[in-house]
Coordinates of C-alpha atoms (C1' of nucleotides) in Angstrom, one line a residue:
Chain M
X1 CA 68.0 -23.1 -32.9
X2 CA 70.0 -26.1 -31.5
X3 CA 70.5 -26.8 -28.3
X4 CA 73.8 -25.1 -26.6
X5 CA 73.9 -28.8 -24.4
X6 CA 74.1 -30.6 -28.0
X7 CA 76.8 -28.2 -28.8
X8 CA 78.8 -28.8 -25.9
X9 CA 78.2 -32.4 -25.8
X10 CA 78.2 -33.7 -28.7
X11 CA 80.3 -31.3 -31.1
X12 CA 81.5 -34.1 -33.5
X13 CA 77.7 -34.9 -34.3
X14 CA 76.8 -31.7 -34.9
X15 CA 79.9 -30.6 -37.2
X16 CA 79.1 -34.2 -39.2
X17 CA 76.0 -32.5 -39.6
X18 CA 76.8 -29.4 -40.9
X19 CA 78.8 -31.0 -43.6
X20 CA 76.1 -33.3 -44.5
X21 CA 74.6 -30.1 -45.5
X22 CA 77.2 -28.5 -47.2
X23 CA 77.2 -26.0 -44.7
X24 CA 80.6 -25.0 -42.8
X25 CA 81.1 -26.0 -39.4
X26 CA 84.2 -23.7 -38.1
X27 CA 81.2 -21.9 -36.2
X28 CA 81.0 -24.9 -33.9
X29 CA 84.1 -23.7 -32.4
X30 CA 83.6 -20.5 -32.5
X31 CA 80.4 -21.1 -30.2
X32 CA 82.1 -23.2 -27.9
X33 CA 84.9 -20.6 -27.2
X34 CA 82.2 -17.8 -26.8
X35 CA 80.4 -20.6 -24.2
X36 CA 83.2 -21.5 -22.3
X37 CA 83.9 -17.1 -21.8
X38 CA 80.3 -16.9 -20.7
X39 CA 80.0 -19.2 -18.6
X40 CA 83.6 -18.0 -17.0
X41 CA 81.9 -14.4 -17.0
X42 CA 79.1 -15.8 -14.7
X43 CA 80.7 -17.6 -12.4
X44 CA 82.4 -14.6 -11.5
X45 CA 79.4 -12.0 -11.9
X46 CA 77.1 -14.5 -9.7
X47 CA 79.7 -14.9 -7.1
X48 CA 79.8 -11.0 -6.2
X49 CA 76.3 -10.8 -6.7
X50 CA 75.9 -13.3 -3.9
X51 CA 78.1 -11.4 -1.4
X52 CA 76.3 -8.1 -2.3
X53 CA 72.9 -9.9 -1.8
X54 CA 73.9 -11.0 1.8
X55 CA 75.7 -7.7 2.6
X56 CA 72.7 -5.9 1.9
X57 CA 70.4 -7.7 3.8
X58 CA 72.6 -7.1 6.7
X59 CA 72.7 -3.2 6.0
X60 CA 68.8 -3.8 6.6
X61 CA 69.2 -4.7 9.6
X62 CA 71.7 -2.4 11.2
X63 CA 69.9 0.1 10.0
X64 CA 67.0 -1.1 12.0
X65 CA 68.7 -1.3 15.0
X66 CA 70.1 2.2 14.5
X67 CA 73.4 1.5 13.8
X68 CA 75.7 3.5 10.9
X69 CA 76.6 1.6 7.9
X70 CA 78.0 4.3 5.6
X71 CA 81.3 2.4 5.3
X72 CA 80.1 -1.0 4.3
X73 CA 77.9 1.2 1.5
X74 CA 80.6 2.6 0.1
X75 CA 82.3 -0.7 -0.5
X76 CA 78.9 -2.0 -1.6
X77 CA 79.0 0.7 -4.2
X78 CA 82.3 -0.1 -5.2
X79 CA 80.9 -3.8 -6.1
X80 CA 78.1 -2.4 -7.2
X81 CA 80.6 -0.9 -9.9
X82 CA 82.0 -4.1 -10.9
X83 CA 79.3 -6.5 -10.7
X84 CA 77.4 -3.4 -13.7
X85 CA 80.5 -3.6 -15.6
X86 CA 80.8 -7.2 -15.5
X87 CA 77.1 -8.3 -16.2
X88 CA 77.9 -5.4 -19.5
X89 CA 80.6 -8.5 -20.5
X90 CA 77.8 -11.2 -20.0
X91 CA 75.2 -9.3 -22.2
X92 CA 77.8 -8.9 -24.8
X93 CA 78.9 -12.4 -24.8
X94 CA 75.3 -13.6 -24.5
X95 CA 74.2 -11.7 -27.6
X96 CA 77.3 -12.7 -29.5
X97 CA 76.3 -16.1 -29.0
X98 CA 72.4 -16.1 -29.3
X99 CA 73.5 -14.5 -32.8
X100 CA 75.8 -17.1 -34.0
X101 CA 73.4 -19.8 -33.0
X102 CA 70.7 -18.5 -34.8
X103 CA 73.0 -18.7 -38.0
X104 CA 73.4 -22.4 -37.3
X105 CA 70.7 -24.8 -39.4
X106 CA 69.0 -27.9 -38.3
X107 CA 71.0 -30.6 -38.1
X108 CA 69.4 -33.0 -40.2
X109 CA 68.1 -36.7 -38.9
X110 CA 69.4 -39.9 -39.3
X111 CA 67.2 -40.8 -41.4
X112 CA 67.7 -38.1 -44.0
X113 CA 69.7 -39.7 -46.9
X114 CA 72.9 -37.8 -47.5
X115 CA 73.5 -35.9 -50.3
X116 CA 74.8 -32.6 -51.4
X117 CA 72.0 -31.4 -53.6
X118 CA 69.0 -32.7 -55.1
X119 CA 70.3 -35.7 -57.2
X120 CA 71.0 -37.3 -53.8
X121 CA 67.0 -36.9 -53.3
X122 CA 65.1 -40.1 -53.0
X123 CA 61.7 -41.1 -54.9
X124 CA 60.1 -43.5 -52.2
X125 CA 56.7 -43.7 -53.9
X126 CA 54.8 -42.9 -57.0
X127 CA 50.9 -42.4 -57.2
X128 CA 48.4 -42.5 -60.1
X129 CA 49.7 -42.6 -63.9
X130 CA 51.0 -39.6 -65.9
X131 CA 48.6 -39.1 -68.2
X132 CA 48.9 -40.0 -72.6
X133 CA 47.7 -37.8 -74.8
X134 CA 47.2 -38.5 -78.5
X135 CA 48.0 -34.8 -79.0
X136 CA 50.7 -32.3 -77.9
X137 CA 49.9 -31.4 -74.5
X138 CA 49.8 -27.5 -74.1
X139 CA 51.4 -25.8 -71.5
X140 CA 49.0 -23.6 -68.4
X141 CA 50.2 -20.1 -70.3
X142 CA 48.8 -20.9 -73.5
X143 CA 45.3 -23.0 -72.2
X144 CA 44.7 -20.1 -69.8
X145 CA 45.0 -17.5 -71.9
X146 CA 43.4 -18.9 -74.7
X147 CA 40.3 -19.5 -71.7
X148 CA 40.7 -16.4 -70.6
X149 CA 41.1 -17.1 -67.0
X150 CA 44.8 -16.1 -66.7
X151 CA 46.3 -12.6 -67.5
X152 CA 49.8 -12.1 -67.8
X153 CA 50.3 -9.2 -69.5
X154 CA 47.8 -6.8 -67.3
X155 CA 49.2 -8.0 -64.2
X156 CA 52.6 -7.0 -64.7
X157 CA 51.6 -4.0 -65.9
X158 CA 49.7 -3.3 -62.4
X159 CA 52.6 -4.8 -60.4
X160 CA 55.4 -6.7 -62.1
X161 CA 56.3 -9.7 -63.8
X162 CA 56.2 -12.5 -61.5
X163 CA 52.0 -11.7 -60.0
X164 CA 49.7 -14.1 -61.4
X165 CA 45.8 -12.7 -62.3
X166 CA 43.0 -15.3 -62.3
X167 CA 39.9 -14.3 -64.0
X168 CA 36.8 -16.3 -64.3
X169 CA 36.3 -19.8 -64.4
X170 CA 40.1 -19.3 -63.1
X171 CA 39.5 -17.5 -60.3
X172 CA 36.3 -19.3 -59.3
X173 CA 38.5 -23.0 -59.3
X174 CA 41.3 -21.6 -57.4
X175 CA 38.7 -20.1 -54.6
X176 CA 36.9 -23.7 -55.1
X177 CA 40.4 -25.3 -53.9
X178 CA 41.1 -23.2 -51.3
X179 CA 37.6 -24.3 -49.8
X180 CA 37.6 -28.2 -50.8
X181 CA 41.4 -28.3 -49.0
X182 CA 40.6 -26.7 -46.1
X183 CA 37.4 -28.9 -45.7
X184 CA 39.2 -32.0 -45.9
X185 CA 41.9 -30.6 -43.4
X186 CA 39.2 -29.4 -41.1
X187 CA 36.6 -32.1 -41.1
X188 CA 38.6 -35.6 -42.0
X189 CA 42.3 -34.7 -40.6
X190 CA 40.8 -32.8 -37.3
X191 CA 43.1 -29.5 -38.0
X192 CA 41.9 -26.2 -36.5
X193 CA 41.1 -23.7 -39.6
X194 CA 43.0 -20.3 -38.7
X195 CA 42.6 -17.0 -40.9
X196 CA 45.9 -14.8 -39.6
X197 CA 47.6 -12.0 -40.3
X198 CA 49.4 -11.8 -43.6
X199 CA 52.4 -9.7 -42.0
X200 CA 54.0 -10.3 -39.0
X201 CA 57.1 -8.9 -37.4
X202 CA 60.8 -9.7 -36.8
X203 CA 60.6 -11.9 -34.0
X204 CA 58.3 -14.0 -35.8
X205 CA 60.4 -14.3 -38.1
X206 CA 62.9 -15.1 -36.3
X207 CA 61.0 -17.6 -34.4
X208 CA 60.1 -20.1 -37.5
X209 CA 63.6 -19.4 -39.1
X210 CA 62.8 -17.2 -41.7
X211 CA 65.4 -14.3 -40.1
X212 CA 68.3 -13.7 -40.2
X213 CA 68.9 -16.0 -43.2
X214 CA 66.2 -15.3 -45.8
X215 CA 66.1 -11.7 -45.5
X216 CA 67.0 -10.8 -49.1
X217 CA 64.0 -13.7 -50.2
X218 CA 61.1 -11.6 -48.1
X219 CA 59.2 -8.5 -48.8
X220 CA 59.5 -6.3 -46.0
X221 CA 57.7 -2.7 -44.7
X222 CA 60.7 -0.7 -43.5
X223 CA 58.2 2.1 -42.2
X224 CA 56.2 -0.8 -40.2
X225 CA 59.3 -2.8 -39.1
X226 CA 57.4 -5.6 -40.4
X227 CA 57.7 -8.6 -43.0
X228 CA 54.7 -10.2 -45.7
X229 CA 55.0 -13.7 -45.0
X230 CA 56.4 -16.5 -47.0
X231 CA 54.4 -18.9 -46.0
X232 CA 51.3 -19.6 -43.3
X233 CA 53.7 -21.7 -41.6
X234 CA 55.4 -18.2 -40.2
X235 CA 51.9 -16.6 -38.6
X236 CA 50.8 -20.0 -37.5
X237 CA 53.4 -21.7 -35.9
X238 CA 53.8 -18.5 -34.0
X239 CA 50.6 -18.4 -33.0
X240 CA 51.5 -20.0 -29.5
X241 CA 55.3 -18.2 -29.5
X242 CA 57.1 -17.7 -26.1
X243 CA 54.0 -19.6 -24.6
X244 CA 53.5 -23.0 -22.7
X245 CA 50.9 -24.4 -24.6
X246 CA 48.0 -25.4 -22.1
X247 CA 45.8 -27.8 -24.1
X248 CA 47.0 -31.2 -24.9
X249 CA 48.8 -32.3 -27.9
X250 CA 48.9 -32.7 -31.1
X251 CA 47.5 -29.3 -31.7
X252 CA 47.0 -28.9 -35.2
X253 CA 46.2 -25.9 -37.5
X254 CA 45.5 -25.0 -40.8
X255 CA 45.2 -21.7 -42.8
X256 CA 45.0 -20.6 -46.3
X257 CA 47.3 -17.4 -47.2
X258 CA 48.7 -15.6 -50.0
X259 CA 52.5 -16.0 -49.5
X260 CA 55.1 -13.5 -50.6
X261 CA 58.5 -14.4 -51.9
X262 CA 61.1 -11.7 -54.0
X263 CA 62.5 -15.2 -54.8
X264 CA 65.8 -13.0 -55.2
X265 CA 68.6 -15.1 -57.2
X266 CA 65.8 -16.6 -59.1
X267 CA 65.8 -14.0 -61.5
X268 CA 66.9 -15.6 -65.2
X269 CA 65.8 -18.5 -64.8
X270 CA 62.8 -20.3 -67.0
X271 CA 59.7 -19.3 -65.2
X272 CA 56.9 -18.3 -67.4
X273 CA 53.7 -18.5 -66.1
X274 CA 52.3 -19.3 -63.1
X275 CA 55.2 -22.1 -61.4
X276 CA 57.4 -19.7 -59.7
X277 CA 55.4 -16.3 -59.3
X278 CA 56.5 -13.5 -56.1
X279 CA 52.8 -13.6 -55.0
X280 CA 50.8 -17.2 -54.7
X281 CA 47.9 -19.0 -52.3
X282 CA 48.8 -21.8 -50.5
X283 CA 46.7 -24.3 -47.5
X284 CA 49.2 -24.8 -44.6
X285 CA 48.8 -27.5 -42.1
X286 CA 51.1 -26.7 -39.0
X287 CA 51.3 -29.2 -36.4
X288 CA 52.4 -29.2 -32.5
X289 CA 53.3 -32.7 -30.7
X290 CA 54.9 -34.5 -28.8
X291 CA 58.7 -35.2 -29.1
X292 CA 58.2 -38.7 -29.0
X293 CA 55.8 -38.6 -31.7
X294 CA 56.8 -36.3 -34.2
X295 CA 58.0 -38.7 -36.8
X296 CA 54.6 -40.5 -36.6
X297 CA 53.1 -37.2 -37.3
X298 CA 55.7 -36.1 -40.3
X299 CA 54.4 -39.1 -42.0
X300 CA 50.6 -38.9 -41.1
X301 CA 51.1 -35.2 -42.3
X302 CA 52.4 -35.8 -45.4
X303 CA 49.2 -38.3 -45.7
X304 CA 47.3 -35.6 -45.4
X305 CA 48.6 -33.7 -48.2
X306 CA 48.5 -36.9 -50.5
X307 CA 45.0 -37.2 -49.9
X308 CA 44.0 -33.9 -51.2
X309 CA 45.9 -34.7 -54.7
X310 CA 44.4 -38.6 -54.4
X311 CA 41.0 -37.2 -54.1
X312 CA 41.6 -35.0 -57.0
X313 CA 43.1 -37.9 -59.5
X314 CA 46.3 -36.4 -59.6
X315 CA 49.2 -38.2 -60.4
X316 CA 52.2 -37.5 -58.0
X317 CA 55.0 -39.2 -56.8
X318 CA 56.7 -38.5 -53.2
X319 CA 60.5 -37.5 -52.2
X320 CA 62.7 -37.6 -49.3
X321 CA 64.6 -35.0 -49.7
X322 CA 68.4 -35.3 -48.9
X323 CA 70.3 -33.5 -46.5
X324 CA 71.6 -30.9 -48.7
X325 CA 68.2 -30.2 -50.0
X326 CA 66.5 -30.0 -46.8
X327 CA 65.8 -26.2 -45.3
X328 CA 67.4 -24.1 -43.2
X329 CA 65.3 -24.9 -39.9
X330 CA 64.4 -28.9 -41.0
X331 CA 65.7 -31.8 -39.8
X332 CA 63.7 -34.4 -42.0
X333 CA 61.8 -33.0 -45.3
X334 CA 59.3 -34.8 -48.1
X335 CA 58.3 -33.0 -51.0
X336 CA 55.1 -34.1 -53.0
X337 CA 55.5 -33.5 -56.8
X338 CA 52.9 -33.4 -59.2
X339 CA 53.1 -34.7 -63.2
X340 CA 52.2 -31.6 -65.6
X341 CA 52.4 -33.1 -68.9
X342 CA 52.3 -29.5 -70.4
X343 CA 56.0 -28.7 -68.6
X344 CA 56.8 -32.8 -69.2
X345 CA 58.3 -32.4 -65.4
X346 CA 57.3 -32.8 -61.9
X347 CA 56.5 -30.0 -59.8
X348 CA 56.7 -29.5 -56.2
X349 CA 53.2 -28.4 -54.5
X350 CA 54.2 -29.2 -51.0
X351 CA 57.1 -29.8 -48.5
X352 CA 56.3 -31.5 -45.0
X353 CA 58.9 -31.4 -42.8
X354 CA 60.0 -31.9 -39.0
X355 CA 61.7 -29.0 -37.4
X356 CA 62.0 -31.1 -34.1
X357 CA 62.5 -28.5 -31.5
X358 CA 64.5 -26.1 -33.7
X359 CA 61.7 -23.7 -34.0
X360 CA 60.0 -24.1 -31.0
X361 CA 63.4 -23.3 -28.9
X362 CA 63.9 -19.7 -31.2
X363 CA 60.2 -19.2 -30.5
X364 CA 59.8 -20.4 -27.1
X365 CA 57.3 -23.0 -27.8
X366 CA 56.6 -25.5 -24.9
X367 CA 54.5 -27.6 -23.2
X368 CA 54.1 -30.0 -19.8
X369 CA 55.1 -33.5 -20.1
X370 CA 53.3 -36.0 -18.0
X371 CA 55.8 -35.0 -14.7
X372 CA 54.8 -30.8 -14.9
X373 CA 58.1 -30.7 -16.6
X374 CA 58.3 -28.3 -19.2
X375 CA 59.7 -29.3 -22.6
X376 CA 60.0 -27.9 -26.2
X377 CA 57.2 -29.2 -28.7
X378 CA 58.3 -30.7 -31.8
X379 CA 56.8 -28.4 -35.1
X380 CA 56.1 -30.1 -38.4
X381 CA 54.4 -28.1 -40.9
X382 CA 53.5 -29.4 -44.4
X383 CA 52.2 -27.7 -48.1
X384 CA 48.6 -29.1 -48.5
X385 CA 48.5 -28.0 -50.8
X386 CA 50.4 -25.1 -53.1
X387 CA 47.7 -23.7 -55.2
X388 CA 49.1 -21.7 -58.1
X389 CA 51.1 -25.3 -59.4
X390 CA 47.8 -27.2 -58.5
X391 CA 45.6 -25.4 -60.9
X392 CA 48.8 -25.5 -63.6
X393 CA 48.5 -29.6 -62.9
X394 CA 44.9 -29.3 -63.4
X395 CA 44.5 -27.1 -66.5
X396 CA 47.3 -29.4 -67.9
X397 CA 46.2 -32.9 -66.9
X398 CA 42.4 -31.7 -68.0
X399 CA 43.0 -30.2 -71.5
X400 CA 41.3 -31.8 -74.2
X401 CA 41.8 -31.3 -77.8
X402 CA 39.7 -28.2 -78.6
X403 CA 41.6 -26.7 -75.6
X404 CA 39.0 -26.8 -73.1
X405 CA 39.5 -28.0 -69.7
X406 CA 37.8 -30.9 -68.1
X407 CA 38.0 -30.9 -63.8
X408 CA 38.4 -33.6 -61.3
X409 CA 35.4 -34.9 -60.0
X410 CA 35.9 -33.9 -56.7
X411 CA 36.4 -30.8 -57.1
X412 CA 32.8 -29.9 -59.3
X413 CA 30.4 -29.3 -56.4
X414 CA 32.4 -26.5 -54.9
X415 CA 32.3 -25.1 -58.6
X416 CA 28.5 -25.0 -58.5
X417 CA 28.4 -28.0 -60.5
X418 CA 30.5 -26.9 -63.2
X419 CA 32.7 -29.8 -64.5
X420 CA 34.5 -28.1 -67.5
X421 CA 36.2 -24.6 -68.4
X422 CA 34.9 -24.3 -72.1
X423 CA 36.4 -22.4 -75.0
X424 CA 35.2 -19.1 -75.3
X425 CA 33.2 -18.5 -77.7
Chain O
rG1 C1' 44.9 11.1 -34.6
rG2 C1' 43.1 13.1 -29.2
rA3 C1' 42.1 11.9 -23.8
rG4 C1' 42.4 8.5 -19.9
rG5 C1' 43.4 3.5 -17.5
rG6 C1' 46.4 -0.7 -17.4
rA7 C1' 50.6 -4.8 -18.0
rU8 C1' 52.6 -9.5 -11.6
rG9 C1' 53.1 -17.3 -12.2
rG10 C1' 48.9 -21.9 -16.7
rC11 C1' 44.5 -18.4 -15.2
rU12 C1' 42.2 -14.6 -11.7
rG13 C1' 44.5 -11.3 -8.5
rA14 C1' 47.1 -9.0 -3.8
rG15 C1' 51.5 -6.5 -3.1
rU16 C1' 54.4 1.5 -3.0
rG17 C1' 62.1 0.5 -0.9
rG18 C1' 64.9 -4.6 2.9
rA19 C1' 62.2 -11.1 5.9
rC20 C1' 58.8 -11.0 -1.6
rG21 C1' 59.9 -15.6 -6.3
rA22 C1' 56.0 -13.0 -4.7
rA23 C1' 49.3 -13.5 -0.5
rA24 C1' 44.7 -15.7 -1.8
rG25 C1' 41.6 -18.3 -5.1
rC26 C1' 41.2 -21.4 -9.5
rA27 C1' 43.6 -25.1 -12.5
rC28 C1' 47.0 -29.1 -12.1
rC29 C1' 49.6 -33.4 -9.5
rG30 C1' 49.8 -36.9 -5.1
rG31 C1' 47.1 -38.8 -0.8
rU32 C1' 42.8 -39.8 2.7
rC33 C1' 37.7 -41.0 2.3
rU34 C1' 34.4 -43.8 -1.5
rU35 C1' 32.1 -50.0 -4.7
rG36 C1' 33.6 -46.0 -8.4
rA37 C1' 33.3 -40.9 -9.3
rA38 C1' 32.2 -36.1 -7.3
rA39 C1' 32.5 -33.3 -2.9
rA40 C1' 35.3 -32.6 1.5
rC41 C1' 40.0 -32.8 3.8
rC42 C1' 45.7 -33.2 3.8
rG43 C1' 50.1 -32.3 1.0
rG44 C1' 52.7 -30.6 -3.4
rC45 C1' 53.0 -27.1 -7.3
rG46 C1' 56.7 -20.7 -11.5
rA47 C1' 60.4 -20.3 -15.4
rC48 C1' 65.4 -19.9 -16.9
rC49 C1' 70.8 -20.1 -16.2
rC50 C1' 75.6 -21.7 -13.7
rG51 C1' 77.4 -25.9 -10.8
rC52 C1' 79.4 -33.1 -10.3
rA53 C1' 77.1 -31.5 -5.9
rA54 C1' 76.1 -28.5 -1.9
rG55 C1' 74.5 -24.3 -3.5
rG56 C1' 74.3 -19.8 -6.2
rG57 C1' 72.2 -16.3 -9.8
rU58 C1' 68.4 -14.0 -12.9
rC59 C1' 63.3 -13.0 -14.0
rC60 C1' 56.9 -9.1 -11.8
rG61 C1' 55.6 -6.0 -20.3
rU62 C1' 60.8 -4.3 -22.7
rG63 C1' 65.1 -1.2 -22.1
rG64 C1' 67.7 2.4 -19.2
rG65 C1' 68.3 5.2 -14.4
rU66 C1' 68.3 6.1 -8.8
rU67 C1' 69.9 3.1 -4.4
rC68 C1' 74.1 -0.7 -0.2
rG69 C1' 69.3 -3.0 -1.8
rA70 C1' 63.8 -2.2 -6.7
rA71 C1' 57.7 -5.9 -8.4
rU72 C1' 57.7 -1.3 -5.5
rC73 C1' 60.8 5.3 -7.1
rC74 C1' 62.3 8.0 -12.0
rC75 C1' 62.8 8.1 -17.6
rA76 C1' 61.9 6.0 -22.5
rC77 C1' 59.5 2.4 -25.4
rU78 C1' 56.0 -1.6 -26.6
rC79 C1' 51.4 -3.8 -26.1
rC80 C1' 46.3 -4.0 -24.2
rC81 C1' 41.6 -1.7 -22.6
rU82 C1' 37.9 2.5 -22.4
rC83 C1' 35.9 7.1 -24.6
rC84 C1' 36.1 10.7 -28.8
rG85 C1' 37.4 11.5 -34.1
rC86 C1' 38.3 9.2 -38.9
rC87 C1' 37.3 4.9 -41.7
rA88 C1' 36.7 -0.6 -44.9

RNA sequence: GGAGGGAUGGCUGAGUGGACGAAAGCACCGGUCUUGAAAACCGGCGACCCGCAAGGGUCCGUGGGUUCGAAUCCCACUCCCUCCGCCA
């Protein structure tokens, strides 16, 4: 949510914004006009609440020294009258305002390049070589089935297309990720491991910037009033919501979840497999800091989720993502892709972005700076990373000739040792 | 699912119609003392909104109601706790 101040002061900035986005900026006016009427409306509510504060402290004391005061309390219920019909305009105006602010995105930060969609994105750094082969590289679909740790077919028939089924060796390396990730994040980058709920409710929603926007794109539970998260970023960075967080900062967090997306709109488009599914895992790193710091931390974030694909000999390369391709509640965004010669593409395994204090103002995140005073947090939150594209990258980076799949080094003691997904016999 | 109890500031907790934005303690900040720290003592210390300011307004789980006036009375809802039942 941006600041109503930012609105008022700075309305050019904001509109220039907008349009970097590709997003309309006529609301800008709108929500001055609707600021300029509320503030009118208060002015004028607060000033007859005043004399109806002061009359009735007076009717407090004349009663107390016995004296009658039914006349001044039927002019007092007169006020009474207007200031309830009055403070009905200010709620009316208020809501009509927090709504149209809360359709308003990020406005994104000088130093996201401008650009309209993803061609505008910029490649500011490659890591590791995509790998030769000196035979045609197969794609995840056909290694894992022919391995027998992916299952297409019977998971759609128990759900839908779009659910991915591990078996096996499968299984047993995406569970083996999950752990080695959230080692690294917990031990070497000094995040707080967090297992939360999987399903959280509106205001949650509402509070990372999921709602009202991306309603169509969520699974919800009309009976529950409640929503299966997109992401951990949603449960965690709620974690301290309408709170003023009383430790010192950075806080960070991290937390493995299943995420849930009906990726509605998606539907036609090349997907097979396991790249875009409705159902995948994914290690979250959420962090709280500092305003002063937070672009320090965006980038020390997104080190953090190179280091998981450096430690598994993964080629990637890193993008700053322009300001058309940035999302709804970012104001700065990277995206780490990773080579899968089996696709011949990149593909994304994690965004890490700074939300400044657009999610911790809808959420009511805040702490003390050094004068008591309290302040908004800036929230970053960053991929690290997706699982479901990892293992893709890894079946297709590892494949060897005969089909069988070699595994990163790093990753064989949390397989018990196993280094290779064999054939079957 | 049934029965009962509760929700007040960063925390604990007093407050049952007017002088209560709210006692007290803890925490925190500043000072005195100290070689330094601790202790002790003194002082400060809620959030949000409107306003250039002076100042004003709102907020005691949420939403309604009664009243000239509500933390306090009434209604509904939400959440938490205890016990019973069911259950992974």
């Amino acid at each position: 949510m941006l600041d109503i101040k930012r609105l008022r002061e700075c309305p050019d900035a904001v509109r220039t914004g907008l349009s970097a986005r590709g997003a309309e900026n006529e609301v800008v006016d709108q929500v001055l006009e609707l600021d300029r009427e509320r503030r009118e409306l208060l002015t004028q509510v607060e000033t007859r609440k005043s004399e109806r504060n002061r009359v009735s402290k007076d009717i407090g004391k004349l009663k107390k020294s016995g004296e009658d005061t039914t006349g001044v309390q039927l002019e007092m219920r007169e006020l009474g009258a207007r200031i309830a019909a009055l403070d009905e305009d200010v709620r009316d105006v208020d809501s009509r305002l927090h709504e149209l602010i809360l359709t308003i995105p990020n406005i994104p930060s000088a130093t996201t390049p401008v650009g309209l969609d993803e061609s505008a994105n910029v490649v500011v750094r490659s890591h590791g070589e995509t790998k030769a082969f000196d035979f045609e590289p197969k794609g995840h679909v056909e290694l894992g089935e022919a391995l027998g740790i992916l299952d297409f077919h019977r998971a759609a028939r128990m759900t839908s297309a779009g659910f991915p089924l591990l078996l096996g060796l499968g299984s047993r390396l995406q569970r083996a990720l999950i752990q080695f990730m959230l080692d690294m994040h917990v031990d070497k980058h000094g995040y707080t491991e967090m297992l939360p709920p999987i399903v959280v409710n509106s205001k949650s929603m509402t509070g990372t910037g999921q709602l009202p926007k991306m309603a169509d794109d969520m699974y919800r539970l009309p009976e529950d009033d409640l929503w299966m998260i997109p992401t951990a970023e949603v449960p965690v960075t709620n974690y301290f919501r309408e709170e003023i967080i009383d430790r010192p900062l950075p806080v960070y967090m991290t937390a493995f979840t299943p995420c849930f997306r009906r990726e509605a709109g998606a539907a036609g488009k090349v997907n097979r497999g396991m790249i875009r599914v409705h159902q995948f895992d994914k290690v979250e790193m959420v962090k709280f800091v500092d305003p002063a710091t937070s672009y320090d931390e965006l980038e020390s974030l997104l080190g953090n989720a190179e280091e998981v694909l450096q430690e598994l000999g993964l080629a990637y390369r890193v993008l700053e993502l322009c300001s058309g391709d940035i999302s709804f509640a970012a104001a700065k965004c990277y995206d780490i892709e990773l080579w899968a010669p089996g696709q011949n593409d990149w593909l994304e395994v994690s965004s890490c972005s700074n939300f400044e204090d657009f999610q911790a103002r809808r959420a009511g995140i805040r702490y003390r700076d050094s004068n008591g005073k309290t302040q908004f947090v800036h929230t970053l939150n960053g991929s690290g990373v997706a699982l479901p594209r990892l293992v893709v990258a890894i079946l297709e980076n590892g494949q060897q000739a005969d089909g069988s799949v070699i595994l990163p080094a790093a990753i064989v003691p949390y397989m018990g040792g196993i280094d290779r997904i064999p054939m079957p016999a």
